[in-house]
Coordinates of C-alpha atoms and ligand atoms in Angstrom, one line a residue:
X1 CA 5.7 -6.2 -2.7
X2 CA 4.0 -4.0 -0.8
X3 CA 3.0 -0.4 -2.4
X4 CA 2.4 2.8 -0.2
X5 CA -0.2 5.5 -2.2
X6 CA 1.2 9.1 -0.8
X7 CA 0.3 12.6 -1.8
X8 CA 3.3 15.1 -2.7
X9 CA 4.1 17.8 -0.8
X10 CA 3.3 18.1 3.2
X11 CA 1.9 14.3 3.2
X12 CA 5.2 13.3 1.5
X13 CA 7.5 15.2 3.6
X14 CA 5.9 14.6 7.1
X15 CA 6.2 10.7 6.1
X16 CA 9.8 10.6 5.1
X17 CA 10.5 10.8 9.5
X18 CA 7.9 7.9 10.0
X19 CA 9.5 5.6 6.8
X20 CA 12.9 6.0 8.4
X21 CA 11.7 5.0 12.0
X22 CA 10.5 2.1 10.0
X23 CA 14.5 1.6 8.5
X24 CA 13.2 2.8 4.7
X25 CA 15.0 5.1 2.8
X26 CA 13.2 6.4 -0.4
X27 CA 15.4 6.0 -3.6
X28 CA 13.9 8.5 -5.5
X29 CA 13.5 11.9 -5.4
X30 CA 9.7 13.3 -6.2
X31 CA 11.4 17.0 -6.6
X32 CA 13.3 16.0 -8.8
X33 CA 11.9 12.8 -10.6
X34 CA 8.6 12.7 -12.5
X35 CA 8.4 8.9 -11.5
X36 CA 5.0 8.2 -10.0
X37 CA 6.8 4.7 -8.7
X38 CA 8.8 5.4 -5.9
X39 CA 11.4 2.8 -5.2
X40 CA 12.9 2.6 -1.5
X41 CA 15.5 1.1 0.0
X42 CA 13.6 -2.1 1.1
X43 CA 13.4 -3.6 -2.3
X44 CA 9.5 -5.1 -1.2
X45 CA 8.5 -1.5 -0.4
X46 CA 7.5 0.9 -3.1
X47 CA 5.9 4.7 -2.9
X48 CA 2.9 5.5 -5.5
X49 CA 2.3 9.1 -5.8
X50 CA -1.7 10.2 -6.4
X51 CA -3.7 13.2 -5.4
X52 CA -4.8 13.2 -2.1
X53 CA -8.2 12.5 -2.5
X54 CA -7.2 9.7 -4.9
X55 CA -5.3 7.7 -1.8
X56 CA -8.6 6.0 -0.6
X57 CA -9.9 4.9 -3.6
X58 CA -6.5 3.2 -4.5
X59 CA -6.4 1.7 -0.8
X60 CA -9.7 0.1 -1.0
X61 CA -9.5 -0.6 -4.2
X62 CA -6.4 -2.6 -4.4
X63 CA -4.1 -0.1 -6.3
X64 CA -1.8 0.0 -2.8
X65 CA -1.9 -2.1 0.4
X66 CA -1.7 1.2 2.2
X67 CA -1.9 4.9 2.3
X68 CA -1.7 8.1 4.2
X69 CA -4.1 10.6 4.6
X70 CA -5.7 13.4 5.8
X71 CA -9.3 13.2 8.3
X72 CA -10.3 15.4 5.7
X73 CA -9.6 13.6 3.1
X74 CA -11.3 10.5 4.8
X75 CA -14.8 12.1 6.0
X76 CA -15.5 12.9 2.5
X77 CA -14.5 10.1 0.8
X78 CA -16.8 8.4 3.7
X79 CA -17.4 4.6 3.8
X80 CA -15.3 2.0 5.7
X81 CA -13.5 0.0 2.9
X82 CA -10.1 -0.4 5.0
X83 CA -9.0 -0.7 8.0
X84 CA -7.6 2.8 9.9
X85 CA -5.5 1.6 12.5
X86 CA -3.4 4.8 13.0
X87 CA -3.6 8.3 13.7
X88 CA 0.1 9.5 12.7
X89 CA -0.5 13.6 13.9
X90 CA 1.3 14.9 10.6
X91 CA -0.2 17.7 8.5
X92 CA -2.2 19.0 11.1
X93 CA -4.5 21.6 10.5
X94 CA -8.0 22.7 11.3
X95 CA -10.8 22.7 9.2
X96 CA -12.8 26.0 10.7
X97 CA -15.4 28.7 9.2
X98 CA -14.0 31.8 7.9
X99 CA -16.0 35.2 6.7
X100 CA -14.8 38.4 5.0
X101 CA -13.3 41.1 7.7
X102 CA -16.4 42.9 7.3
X103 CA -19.0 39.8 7.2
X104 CA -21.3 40.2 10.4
X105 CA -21.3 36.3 11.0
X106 CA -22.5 36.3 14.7
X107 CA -25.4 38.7 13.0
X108 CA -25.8 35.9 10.2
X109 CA -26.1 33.2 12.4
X110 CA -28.7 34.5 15.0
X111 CA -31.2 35.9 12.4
X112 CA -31.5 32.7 10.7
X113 CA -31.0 33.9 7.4
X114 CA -29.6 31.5 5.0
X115 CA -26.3 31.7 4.8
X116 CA -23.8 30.8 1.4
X117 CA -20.9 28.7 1.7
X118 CA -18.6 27.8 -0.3
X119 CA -16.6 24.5 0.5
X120 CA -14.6 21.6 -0.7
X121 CA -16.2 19.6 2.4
X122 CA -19.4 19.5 1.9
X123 CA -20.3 16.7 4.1
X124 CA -18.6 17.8 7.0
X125 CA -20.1 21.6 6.5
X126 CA -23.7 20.4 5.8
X127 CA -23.1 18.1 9.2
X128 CA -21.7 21.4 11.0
X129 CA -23.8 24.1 10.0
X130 CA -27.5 21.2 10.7
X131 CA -26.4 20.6 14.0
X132 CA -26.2 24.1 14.9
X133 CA -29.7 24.7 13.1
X134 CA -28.4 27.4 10.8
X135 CA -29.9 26.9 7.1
X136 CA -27.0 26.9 4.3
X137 CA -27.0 27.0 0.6
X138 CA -23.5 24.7 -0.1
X139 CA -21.5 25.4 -3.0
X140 CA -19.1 23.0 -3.9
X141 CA -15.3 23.9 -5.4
X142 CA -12.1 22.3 -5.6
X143 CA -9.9 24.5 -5.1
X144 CA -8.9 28.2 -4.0
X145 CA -12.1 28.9 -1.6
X146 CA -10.8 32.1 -0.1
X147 CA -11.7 33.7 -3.4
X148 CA -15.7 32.5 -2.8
X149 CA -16.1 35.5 0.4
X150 CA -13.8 38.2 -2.0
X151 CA -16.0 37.9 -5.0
X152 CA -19.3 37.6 -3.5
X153 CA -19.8 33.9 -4.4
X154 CA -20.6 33.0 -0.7
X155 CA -20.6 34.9 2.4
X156 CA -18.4 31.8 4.6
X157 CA -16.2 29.3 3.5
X158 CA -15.2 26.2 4.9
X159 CA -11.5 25.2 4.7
X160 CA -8.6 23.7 6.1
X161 CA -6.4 26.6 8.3
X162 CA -2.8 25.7 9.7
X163 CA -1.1 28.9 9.9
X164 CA -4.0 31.2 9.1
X165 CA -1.8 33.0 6.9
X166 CA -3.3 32.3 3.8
X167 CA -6.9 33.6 5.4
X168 CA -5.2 36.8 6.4
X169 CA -3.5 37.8 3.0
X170 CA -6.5 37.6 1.6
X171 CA -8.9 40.0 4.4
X172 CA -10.6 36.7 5.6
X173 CA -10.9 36.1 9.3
X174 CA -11.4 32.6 11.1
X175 CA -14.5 33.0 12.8
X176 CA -15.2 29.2 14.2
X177 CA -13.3 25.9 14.1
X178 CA -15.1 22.7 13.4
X179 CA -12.5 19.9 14.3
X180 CA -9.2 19.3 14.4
X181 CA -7.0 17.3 11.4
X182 CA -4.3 15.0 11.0
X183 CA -3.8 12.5 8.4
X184 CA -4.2 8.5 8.9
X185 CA -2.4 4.6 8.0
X186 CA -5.2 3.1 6.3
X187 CA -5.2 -0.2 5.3
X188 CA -6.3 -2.4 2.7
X189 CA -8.4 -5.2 4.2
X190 CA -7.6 -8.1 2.1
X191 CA -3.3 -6.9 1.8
X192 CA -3.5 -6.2 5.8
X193 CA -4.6 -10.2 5.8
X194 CA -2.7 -11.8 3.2
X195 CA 0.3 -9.6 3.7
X196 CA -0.1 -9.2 8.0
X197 CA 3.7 -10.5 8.0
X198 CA 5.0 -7.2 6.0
X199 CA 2.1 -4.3 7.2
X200 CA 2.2 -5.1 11.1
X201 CA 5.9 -4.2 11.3
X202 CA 5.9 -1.2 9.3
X203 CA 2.4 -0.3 11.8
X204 CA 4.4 -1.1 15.1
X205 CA 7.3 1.3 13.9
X206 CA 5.2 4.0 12.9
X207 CA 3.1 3.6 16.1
X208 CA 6.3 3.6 18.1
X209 CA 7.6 6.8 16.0
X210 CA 4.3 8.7 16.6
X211 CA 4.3 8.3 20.6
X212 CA 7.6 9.0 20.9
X213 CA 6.9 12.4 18.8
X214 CA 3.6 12.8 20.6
X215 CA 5.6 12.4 24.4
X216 CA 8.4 14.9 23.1
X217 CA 5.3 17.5 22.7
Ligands
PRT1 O1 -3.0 20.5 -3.6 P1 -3.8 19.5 -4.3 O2 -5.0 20.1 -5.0 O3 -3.0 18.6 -5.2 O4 -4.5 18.5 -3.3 P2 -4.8 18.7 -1.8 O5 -4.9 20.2 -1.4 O6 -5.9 17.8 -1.4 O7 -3.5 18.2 -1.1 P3 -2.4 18.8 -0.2 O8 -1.1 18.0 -0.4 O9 -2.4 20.3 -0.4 O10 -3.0 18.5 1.2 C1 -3.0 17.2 1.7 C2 -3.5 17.2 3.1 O11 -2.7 18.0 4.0 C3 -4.9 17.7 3.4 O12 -5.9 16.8 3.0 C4 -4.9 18.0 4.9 O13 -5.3 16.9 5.6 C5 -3.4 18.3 5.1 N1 -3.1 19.8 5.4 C6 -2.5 20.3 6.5 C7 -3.4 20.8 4.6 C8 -3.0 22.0 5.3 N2 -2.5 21.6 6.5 C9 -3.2 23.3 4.7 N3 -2.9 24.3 5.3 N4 -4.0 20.9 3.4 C10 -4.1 22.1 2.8 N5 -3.8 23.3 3.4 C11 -4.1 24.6 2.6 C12 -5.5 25.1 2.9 O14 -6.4 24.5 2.1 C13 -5.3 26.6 2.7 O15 -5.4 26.9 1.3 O16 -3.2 25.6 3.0 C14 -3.9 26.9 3.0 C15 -3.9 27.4 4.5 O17 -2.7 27.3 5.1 P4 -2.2 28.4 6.1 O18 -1.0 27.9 6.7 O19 -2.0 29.7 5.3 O20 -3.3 28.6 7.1
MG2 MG1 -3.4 21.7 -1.8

């Protein structure tokens, strides 16, 4: 058996297209079903669904041979427990700096005062911010960070941005990227070993899927 860890929603849906490159078929439904086992079509294939920031933990761990996600996901959870051998370029996003409307940030940022952000990445924002020698005071959250700028919890936030509708209802405005996101194939070391003759054909279909998709763009 081999066990794939997803994350509902856009993780889910964008690897449905790569699983039937691959000849899979899921079985279940995870609208519709409140199944956390996925069955497929390939009777040695089965889907676990977890939080996103759960799917490294169960990769290294053992709890799935391998999983899919986000660069975000991956920098913070850190460490180099599995093997990453693909970049698929679903979910893309950006994860960028973004102020209220009427936040002065270029002002901020020159006159060296500290500055309060509010973030779920706090690695990758404490990295960001160093680099560019301008002193922060991080505050970690989980979820909803637009609200941190609205209600005077932080002056910047650091979040993930696709559309950039979601900053815009809400008065924010993007005011610098920091990289570019996608989400990953990892692997669990021992499974990609003891189970090569399984993983490295459902890797070489993906890998084919994703360069086709990349040459079509
Ligand atoms: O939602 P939940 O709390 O269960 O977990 P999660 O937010 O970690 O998972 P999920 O499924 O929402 O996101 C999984 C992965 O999708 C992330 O780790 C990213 O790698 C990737 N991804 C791609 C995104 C987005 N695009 C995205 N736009 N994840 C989240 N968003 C959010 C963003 O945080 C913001 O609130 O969507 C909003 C902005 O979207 P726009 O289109 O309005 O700019
Ligand atoms: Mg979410």
């Amino acid at each position: 058996m081999i066990t794939l860890a997803l994350s509902k929603g856009r993780i889910f849906d964008d690897t449905l297209p790569l699983l039937a490159s691959a000849g899979v078929e899921m079985l279940d439904d995870p609208q519709t079903s409140r199944k956390l086992i996925l069955a497929t079509s390939r009777p040695d294939l089965r889907v676990v669904l977890v939080r996103a920031t759960d799917v490294p933990t169960y990769v290294e761990y053992g709890g799935a041979d391998l999983g899919i996600t986000g660069k975000d996901v991956l920098l913070e959870y850190g460490g180099s427990g599995f093997y990453q051998p693909l970049d698929l370029g679903i979910a893309k996003c950006r994860i960028s700096v973004a102020v209220r409307k009427d936040f002065d940030y270029a002002q901020a940022v020159k006159k060296g005062s500290r500055l309060r952000v509010a973030t779920k990445y706090v690695d990758i924002a404490r990295e960001f911010f160093a680099k560019k020698g301008v002193h922060v005071d991080l505050i970690k959250l989980y979820g909803s960070m637009e609200l941190a700028p609205l209600t005077g919890l932080a002056d910047a936030i650091v979040d993930l941005v696709s559309t950039g509708n979601t900053l815009k209802a809400n008065d924010l405005i993007e005011v610098e990227p920091i990289m570019e996101i996608s989400s990953r194939l990892i692997v669990n070391r021992a499974a990609m070993k003891l189970k090569h003759e399984k993983i490295q054909p459902l890797i070489d279909a993906f890998n084919t899927s994703v360069s086709q998709s990349a040459s079509n763009t």
